[in-house]
mmCIF file of C-alpha atoms and ligand atoms in Angstrom:
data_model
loop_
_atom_site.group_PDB
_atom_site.id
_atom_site.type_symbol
_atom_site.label_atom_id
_atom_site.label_comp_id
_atom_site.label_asym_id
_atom_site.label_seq_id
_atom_site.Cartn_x
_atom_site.Cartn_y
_atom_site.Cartn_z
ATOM 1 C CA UNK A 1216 24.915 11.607 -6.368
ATOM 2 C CA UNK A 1217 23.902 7.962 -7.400
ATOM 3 C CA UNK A 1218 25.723 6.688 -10.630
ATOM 4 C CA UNK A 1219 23.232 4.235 -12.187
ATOM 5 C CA UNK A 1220 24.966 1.680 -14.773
ATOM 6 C CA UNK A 1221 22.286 0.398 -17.083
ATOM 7 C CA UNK A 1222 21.908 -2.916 -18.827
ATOM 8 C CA UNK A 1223 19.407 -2.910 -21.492
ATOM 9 C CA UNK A 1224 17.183 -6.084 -21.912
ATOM 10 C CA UNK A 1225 18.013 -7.660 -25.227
ATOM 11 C CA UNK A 1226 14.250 -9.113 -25.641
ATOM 12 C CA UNK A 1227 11.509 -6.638 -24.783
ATOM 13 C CA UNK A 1228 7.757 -6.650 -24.645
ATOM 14 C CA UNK A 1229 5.250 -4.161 -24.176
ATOM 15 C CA UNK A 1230 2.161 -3.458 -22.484
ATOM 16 C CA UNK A 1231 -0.729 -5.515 -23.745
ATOM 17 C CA UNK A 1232 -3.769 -3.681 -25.451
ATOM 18 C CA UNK A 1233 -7.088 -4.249 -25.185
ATOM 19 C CA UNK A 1234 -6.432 -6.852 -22.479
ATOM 20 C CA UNK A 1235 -8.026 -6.045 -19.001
ATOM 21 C CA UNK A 1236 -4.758 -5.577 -16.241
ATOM 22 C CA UNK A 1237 -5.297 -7.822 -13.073
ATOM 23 C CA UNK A 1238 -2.960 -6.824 -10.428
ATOM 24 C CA UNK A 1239 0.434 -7.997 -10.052
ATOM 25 C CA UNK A 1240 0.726 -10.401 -12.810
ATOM 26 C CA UNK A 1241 3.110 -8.734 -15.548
ATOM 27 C CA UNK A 1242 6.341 -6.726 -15.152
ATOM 28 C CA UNK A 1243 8.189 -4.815 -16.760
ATOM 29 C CA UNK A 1244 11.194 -4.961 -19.075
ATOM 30 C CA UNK A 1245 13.639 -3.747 -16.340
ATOM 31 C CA UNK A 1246 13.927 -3.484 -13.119
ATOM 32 C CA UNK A 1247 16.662 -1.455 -10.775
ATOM 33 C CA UNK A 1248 19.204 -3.103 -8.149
ATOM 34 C CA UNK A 1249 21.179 -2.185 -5.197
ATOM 35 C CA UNK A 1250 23.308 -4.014 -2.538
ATOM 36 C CA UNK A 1251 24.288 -3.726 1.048
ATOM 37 C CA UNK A 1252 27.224 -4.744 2.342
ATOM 38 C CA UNK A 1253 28.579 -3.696 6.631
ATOM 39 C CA UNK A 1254 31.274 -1.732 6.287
ATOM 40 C CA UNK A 1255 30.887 -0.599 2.188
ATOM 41 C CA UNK A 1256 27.387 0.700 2.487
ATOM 42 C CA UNK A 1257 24.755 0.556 -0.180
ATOM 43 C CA UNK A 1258 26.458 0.040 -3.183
ATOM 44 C CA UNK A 1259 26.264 -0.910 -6.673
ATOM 45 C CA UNK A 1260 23.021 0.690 -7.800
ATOM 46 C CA UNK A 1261 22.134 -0.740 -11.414
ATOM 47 C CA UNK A 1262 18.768 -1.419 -14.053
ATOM 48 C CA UNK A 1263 18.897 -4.470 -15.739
ATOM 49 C CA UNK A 1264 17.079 -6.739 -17.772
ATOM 50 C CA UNK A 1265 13.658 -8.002 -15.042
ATOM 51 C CA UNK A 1266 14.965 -11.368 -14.194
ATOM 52 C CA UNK A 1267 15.312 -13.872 -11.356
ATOM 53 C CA UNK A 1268 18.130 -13.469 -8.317
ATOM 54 C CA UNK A 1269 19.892 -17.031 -7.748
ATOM 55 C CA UNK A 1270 18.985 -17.466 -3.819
ATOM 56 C CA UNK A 1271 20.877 -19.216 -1.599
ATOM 57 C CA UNK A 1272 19.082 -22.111 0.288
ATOM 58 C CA UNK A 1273 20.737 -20.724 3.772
ATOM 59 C CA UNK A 1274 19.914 -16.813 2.859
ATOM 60 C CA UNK A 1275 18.835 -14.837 5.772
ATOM 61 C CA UNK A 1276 15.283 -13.322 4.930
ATOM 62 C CA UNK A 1277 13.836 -16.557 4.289
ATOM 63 C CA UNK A 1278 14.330 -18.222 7.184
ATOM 64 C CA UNK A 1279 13.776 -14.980 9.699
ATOM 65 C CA UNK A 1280 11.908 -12.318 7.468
ATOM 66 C CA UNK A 1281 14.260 -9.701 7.666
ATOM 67 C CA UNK A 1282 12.695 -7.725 4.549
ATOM 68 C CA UNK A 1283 10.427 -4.562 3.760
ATOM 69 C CA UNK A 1284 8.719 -3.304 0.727
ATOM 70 C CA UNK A 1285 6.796 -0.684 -0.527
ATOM 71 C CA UNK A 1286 3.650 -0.106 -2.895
ATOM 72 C CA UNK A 1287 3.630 3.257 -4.461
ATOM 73 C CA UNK A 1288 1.755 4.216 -7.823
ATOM 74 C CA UNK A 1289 2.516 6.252 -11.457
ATOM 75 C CA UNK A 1290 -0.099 7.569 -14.020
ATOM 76 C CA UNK A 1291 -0.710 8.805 -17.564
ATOM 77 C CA UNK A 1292 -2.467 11.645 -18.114
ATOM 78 C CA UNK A 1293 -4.758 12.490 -20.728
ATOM 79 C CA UNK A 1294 -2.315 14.809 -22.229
ATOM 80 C CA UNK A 1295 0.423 12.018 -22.459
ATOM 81 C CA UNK A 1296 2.558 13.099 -19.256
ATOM 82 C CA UNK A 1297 3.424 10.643 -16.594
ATOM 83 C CA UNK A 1298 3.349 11.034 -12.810
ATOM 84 C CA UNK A 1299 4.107 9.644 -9.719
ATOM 85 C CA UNK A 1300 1.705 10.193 -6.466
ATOM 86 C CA UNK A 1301 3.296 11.624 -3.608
ATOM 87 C CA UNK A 1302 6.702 9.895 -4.071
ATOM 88 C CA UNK A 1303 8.764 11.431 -0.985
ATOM 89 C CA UNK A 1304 5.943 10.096 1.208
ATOM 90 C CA UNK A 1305 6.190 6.374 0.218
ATOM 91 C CA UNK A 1306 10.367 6.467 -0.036
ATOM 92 C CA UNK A 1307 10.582 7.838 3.712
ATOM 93 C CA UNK A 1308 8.153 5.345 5.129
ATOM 94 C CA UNK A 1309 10.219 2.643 2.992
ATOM 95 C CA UNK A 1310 12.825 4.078 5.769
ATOM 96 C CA UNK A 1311 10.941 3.928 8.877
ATOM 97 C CA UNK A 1312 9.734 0.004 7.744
ATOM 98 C CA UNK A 1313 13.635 -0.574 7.713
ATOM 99 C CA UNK A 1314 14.316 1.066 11.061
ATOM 100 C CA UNK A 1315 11.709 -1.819 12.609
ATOM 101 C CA UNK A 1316 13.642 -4.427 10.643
ATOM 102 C CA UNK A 1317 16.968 -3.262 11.623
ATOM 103 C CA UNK A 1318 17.473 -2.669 7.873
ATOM 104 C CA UNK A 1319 20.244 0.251 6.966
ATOM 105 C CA UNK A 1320 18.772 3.444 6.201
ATOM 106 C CA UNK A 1321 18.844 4.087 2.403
ATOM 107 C CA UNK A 1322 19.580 7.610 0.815
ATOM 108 C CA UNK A 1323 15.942 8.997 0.048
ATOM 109 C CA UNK A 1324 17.674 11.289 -2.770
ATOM 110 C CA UNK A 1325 19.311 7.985 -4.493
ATOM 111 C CA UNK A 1326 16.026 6.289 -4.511
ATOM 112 C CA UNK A 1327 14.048 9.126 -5.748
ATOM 113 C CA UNK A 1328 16.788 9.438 -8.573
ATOM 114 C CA UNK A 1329 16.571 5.366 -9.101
ATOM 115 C CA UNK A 1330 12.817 4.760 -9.473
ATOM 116 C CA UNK A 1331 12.307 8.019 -11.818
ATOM 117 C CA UNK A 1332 15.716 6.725 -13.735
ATOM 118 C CA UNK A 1333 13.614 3.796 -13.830
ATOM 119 C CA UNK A 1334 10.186 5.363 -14.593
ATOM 120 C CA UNK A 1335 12.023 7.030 -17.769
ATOM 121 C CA UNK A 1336 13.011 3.676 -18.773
ATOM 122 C CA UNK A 1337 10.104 2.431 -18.656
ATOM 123 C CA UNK A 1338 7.319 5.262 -19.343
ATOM 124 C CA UNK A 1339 5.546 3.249 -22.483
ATOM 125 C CA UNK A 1340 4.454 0.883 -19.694
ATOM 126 C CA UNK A 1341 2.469 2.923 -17.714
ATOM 127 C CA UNK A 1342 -1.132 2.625 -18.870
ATOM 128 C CA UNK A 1343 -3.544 5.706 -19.328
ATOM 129 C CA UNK A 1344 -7.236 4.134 -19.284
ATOM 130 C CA UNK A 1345 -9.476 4.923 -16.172
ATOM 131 C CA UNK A 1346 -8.710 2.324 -13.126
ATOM 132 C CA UNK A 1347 -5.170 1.166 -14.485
ATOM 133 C CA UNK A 1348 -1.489 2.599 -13.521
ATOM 134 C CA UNK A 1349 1.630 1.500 -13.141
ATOM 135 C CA UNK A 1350 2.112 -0.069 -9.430
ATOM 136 C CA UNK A 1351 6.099 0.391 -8.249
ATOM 137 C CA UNK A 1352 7.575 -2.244 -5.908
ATOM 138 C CA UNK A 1353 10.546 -1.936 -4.046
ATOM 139 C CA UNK A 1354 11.505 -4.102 -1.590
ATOM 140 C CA UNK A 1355 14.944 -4.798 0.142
ATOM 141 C CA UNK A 1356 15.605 -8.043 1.324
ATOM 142 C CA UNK A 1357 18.720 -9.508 3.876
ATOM 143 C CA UNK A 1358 20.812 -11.673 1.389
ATOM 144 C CA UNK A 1359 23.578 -12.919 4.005
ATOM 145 C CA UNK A 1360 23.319 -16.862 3.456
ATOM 146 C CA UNK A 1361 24.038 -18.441 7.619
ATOM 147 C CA UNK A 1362 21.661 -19.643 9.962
ATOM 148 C CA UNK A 1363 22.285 -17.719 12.873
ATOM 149 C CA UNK A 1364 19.375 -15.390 14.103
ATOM 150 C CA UNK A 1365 20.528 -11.899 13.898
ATOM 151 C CA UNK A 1366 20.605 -8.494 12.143
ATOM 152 C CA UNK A 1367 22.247 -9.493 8.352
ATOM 153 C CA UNK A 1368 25.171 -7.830 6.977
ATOM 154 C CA UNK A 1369 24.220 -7.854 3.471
ATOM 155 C CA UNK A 1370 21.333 -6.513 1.389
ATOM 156 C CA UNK A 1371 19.402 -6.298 -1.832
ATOM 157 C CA UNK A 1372 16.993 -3.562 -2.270
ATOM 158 C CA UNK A 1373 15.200 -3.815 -5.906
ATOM 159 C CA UNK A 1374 12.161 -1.947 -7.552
ATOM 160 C CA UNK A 1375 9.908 -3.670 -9.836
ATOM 161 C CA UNK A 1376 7.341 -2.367 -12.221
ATOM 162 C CA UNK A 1377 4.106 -3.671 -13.041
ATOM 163 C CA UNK A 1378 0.893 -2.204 -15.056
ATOM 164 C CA UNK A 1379 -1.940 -3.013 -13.002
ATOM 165 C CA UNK A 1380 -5.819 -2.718 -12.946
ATOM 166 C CA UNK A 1381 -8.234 -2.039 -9.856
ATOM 167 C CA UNK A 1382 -6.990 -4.874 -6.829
ATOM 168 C CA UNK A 1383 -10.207 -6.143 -5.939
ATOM 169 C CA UNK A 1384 -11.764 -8.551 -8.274
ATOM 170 C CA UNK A 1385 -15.045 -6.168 -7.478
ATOM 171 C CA UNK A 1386 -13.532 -2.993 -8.907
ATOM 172 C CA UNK A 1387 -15.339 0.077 -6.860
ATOM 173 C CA UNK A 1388 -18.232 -1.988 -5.539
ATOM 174 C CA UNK A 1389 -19.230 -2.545 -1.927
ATOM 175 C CA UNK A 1390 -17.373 -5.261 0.103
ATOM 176 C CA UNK A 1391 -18.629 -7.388 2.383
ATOM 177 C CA UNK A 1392 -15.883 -7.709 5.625
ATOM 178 C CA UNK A 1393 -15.557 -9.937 8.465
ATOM 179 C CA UNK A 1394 -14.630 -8.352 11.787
ATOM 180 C CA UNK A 1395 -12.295 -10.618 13.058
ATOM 181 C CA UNK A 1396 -12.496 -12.066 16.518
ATOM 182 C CA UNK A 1397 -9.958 -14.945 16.392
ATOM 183 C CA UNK A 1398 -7.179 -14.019 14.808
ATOM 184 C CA UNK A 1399 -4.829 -10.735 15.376
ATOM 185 C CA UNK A 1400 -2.724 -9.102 13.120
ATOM 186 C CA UNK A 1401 -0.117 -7.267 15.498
ATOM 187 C CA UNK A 1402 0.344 -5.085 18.996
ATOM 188 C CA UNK A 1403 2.088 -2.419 19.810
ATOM 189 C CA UNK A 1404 5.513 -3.025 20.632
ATOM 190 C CA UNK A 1405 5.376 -5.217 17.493
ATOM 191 C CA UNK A 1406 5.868 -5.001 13.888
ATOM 192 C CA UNK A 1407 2.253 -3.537 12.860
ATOM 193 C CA UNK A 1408 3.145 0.105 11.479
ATOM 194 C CA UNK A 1409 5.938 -1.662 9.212
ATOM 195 C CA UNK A 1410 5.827 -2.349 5.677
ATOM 196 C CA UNK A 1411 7.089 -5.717 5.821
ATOM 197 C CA UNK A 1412 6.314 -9.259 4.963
ATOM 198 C CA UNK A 1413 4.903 -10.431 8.254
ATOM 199 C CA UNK A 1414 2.267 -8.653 8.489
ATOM 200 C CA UNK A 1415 1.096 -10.095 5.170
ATOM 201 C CA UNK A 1416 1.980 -13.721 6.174
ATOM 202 C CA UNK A 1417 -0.137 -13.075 9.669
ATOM 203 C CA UNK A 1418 -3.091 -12.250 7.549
ATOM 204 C CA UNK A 1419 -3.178 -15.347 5.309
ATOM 205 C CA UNK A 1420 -5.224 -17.742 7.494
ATOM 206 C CA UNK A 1421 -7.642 -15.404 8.540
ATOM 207 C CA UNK A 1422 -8.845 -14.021 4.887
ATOM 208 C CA UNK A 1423 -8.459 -17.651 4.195
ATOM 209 C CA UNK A 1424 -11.278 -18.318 6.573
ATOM 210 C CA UNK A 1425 -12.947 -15.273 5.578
ATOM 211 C CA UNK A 1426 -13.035 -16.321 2.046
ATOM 212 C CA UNK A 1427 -14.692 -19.723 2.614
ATOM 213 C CA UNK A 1428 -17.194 -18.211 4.627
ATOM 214 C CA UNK A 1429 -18.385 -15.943 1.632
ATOM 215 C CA UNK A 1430 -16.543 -12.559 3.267
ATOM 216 C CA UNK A 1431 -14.209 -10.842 0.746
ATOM 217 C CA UNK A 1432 -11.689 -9.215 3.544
ATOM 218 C CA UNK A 1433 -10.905 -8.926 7.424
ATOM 219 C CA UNK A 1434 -11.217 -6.143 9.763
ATOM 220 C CA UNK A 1435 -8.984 -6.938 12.568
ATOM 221 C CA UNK A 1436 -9.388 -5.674 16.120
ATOM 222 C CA UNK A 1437 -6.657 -4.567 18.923
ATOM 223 C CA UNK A 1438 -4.274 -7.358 20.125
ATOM 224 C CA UNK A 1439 -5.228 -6.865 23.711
ATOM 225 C CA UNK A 1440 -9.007 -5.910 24.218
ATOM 226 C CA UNK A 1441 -10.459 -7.570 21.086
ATOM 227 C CA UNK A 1442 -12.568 -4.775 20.773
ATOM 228 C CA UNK A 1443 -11.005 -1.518 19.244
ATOM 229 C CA UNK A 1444 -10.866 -1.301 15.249
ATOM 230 C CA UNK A 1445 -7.402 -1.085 13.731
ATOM 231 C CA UNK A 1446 -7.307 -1.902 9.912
ATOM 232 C CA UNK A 1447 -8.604 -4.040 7.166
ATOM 233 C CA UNK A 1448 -6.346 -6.754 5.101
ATOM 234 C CA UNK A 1449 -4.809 -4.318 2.471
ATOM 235 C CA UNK A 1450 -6.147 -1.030 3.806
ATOM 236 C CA UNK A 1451 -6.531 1.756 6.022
ATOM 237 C CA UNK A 1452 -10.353 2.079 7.391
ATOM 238 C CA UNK A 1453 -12.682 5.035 7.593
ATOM 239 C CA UNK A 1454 -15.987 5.728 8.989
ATOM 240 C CA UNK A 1455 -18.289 8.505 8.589
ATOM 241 C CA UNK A 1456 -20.657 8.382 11.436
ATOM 242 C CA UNK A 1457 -23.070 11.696 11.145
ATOM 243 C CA UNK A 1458 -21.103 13.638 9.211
ATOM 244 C CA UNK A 1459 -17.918 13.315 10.627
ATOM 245 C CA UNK A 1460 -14.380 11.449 9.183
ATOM 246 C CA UNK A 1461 -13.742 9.139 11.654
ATOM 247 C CA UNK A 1462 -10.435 6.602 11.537
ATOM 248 C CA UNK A 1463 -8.473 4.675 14.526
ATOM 249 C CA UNK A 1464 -5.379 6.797 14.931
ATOM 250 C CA UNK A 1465 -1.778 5.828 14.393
ATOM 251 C CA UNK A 1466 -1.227 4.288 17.772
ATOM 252 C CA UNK A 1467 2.247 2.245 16.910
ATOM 253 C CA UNK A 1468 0.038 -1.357 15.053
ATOM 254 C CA UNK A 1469 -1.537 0.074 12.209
ATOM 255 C CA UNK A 1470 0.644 1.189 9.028
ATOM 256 C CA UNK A 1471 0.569 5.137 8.376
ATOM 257 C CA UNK A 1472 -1.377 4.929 4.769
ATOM 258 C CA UNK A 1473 -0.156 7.476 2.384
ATOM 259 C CA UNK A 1474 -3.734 7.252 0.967
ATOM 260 C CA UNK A 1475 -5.210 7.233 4.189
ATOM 261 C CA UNK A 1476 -3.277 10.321 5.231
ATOM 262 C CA UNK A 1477 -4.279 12.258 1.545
ATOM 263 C CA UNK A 1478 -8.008 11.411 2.687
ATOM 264 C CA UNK A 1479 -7.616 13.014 6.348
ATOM 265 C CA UNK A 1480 -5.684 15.919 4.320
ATOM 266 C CA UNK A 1481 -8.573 16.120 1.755
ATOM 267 C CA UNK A 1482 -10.935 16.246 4.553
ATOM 268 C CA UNK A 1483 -9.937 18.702 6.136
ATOM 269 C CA UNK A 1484 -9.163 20.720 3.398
ATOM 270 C CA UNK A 1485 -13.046 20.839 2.485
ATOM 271 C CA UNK A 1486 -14.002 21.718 5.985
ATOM 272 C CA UNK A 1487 -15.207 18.246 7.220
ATOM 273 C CA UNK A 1488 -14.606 16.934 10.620
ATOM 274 C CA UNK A 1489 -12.101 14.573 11.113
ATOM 275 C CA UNK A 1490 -11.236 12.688 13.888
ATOM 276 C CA UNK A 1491 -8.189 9.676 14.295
ATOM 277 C CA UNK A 1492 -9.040 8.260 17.626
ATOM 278 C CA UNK A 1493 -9.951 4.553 19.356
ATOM 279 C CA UNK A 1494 -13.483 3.296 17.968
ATOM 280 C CA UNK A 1495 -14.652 0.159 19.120
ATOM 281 C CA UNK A 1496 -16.651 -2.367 17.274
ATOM 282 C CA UNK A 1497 -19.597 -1.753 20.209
ATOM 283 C CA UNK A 1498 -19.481 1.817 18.894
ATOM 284 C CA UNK A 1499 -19.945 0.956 15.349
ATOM 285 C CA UNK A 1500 -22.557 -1.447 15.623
ATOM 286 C CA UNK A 1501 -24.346 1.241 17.883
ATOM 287 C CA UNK A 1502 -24.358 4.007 15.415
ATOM 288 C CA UNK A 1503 -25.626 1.394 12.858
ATOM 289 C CA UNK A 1504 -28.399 1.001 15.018
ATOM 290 C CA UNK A 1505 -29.206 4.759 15.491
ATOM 291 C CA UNK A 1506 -28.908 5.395 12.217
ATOM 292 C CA UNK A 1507 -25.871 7.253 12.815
ATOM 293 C CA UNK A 1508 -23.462 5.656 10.691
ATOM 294 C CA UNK A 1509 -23.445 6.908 6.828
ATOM 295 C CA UNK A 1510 -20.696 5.338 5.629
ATOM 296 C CA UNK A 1511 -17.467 3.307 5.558
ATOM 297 C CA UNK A 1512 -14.872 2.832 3.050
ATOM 298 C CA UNK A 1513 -11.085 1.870 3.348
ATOM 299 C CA UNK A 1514 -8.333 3.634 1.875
ATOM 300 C CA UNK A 1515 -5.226 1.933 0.535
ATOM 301 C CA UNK A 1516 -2.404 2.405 -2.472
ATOM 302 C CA UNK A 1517 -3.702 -0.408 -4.398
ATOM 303 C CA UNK A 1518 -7.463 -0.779 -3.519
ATOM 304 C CA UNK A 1519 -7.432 2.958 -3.831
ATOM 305 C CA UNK A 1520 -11.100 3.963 -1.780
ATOM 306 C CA UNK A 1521 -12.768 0.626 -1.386
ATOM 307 C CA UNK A 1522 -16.652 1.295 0.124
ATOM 308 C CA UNK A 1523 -17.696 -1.613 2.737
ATOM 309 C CA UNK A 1524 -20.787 -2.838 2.220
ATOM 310 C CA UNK A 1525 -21.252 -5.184 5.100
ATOM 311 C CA UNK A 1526 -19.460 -5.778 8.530
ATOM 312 C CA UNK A 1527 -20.134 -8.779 10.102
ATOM 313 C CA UNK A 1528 -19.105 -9.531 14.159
ATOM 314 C CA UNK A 1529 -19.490 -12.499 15.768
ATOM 315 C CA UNK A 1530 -22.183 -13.502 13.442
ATOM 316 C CA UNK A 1531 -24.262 -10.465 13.580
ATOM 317 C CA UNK A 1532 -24.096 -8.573 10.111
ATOM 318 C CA UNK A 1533 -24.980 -4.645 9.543
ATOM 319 C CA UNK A 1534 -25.409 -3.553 5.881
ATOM 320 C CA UNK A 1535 -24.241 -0.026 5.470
ATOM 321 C CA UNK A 1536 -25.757 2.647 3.264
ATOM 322 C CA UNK A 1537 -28.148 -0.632 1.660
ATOM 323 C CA UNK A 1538 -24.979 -2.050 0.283
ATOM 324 C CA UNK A 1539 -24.476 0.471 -2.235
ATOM 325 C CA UNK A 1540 -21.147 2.701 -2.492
ATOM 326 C CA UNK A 1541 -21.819 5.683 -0.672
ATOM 327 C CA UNK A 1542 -21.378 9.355 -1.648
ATOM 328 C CA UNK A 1543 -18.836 10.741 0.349
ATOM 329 C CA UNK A 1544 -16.483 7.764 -0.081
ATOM 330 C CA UNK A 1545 -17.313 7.902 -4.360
ATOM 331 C CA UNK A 1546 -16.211 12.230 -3.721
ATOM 332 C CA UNK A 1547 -13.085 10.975 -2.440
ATOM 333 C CA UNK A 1548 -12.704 8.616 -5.017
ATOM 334 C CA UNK A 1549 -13.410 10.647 -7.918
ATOM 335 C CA UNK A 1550 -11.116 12.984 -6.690
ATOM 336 C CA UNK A 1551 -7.862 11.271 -5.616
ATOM 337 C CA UNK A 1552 -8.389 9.573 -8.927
ATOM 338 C CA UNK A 1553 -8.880 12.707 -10.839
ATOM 339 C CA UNK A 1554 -5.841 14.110 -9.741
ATOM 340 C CA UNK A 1555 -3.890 10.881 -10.573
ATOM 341 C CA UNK A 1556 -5.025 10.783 -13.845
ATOM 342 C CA UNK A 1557 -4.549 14.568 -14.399
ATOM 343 C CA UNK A 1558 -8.390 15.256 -15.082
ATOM 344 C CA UNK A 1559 -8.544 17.174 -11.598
ATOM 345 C CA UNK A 1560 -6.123 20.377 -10.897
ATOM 346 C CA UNK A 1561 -3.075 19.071 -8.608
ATOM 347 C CA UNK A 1562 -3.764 22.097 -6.124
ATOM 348 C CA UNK A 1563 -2.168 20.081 -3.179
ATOM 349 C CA UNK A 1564 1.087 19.179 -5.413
ATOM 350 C CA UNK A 1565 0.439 15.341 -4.777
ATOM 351 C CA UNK A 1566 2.036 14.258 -8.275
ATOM 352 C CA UNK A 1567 5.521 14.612 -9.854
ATOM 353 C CA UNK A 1568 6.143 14.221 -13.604
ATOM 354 C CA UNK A 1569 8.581 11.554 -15.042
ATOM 355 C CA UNK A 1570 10.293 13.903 -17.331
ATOM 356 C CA UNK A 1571 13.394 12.669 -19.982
HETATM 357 C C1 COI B 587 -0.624 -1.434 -1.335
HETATM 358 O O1 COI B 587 -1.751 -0.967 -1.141
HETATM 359 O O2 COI B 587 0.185 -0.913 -2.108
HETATM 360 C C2 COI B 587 -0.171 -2.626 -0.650
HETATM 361 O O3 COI B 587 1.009 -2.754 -0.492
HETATM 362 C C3 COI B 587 -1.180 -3.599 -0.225
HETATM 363 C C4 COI B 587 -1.024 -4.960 -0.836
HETATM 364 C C5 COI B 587 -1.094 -5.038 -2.308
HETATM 365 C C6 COI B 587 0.076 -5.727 -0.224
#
């Protein structure tokens, strides 16, 4: 059982009212710590005052990325109780990220207990109006200061709190995506279904071509045929071509989405067809063009469902459902944030309260 020692901040603040929450930009009062060290084990598990770390200039994960992170969310609901969504999920894929980093397995018990420990802390942060919540960040990072290439022998792992509002500057509205045929983003064999910084830093030039060519995100395509679809910047992505739920499946360079996976479970739960399987670009393009595809939407933590509006390939641009967010991808919306929020009966026992 994990003994947490606690260090209150002296100076507090508190979550601004009547101010519109952009994502990211404010944290919390406190934040929770842990270290690493070969041969002691994880160690040291404390909340203290938010605050910087003194970094050493020879430190391990800056110079070879040897760091994962997660992005999980918690909610207040109308009746003044706050949740988490689907906790367990989030903490064991924090695991398998640090299995592809070489990162020691944490105890998923002593995390749970640290982030709701945390949560309790913290509770009067976590906003209740429609579209905000309180996004959770942990991330564990190699600390070891020598220049060496190899697997460190000392960590931090930390958890950081921060009331946010929706992550795209346009909220629930279509976007507009470029399918990306110069860049890739990973392979299999690689680092793609991890949680970790790379992938991020991969996708920086691309979105920053995207963006100066008027597209608001990037959908890449498969390392080795340029052609099948894997994901978009910050999300999972979903089709519906005549009816039917259709996503690429987990083949070993996508990440497993925790929202994408309560979307397939949703799905199928109301009966509809879904199917996680190789689509090519040529096959969405085609159903465009038969009128066959209805809609498409991603599916991510912090962009929640996010409809696409327009995918454009090689210069050739289909708009989808006229641009305008379509109705199976606003059902899924209104539900997963329904249940979030409390308004919606938690039937599939997705959320767990922050009690004490
Ligand atoms: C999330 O959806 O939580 C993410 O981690 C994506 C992004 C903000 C990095």
């Amino acid at each position: 059982m994990i003994e947490i020692a606690l260090t209150k901040a002296e100076k507090t603040s508190s979550l601004p009212i009547g101010q519109e929450l952009v994502f990211g930009k404010i944290f919390t009062d406190h934040m929770f710590v842990m270290d690493y060290t070969t041969g002691k084990g994880w160690h040291s598990p404390r909340i203290v005052p938010y605050g910087d770390f003194p970094i050493s200039p020879a430190m391990l994960s800056l110079h070879y990325g040897q760091a994962i992170f997660e992005g999980m969310k918690a909610f207040r609901s109308a009746d003044n109780r706050v949740w988490v969504f689907r906790p367990y999920e989030y903490l064991n894929r924090f695991n398998r990220s640090a299995h592809f980093l070489q990162i020691p397995q944490m105890d998923v018990e002593d995390i749970h207990t640290a982030l709701f420990t945390l949560l309790a802390l913290e509770k009067d942060w976590i906003p209740g109006k429609p579209g905000t919540s309180l996004y959770i960040r942990p991330l564990v990072f190699a600390d070891e200061s020598q220049l060496g290439v190899k697997v460190a022998d000392s960590y931090k792992l930390f958890i950081i709190l921060s009331p946010v509002g929706a992550y795209y500057k346009t909220g629930f509205n279509p976007i507009s995506i470029k399918v990306e045929d110069k860049y890739v983003r990973a392979t299999k064999g690689g680092l793609g279904e991890a949680k970790t910084p790379a992938n991020y830093a991969m996708s920086l030039a691309a979105q920053q071509e995207a963006y100066a060519e008027g597209f608001g995100q990037v959908l890449w395509l498969d390392a080795v045929h340029r052609k099948y679809i894997e994901e978009v910047g910050t999300m999972n992505i979903l089709f519906k071509f005549n009816g039917e739920i259709v996503t690429p499946a987990l083949n070993g360079s996508i990440l497993g989405g925790i929202t994408r996976k309560t979307v397939l479970e949703l799905c199928r739960s109301w009966g509809i067809k879904v199917s996680e399987r190789q689509i090519s670009v040529e096959e969405v393009f085609e159903a465009h063009a038969k009128g066959e595809l209805e809609e498409v939407f991603g599916s991510g933590t912090a962009a929640v469902i996010s409809p696409v509006g327009e995918l454009t390939w090689k210069g050739q641009k289909i708009v989808i459902n006229n641009n305008q967010t379509g109705e199976f991808a606003q059902k899924l919306f209104d539900f997963i944030t329904g249940v979030q929020s409390g308004k919606i009966a938690d039937q599939f026992n997705w959320m767990e309260e922050i009690k004490g």
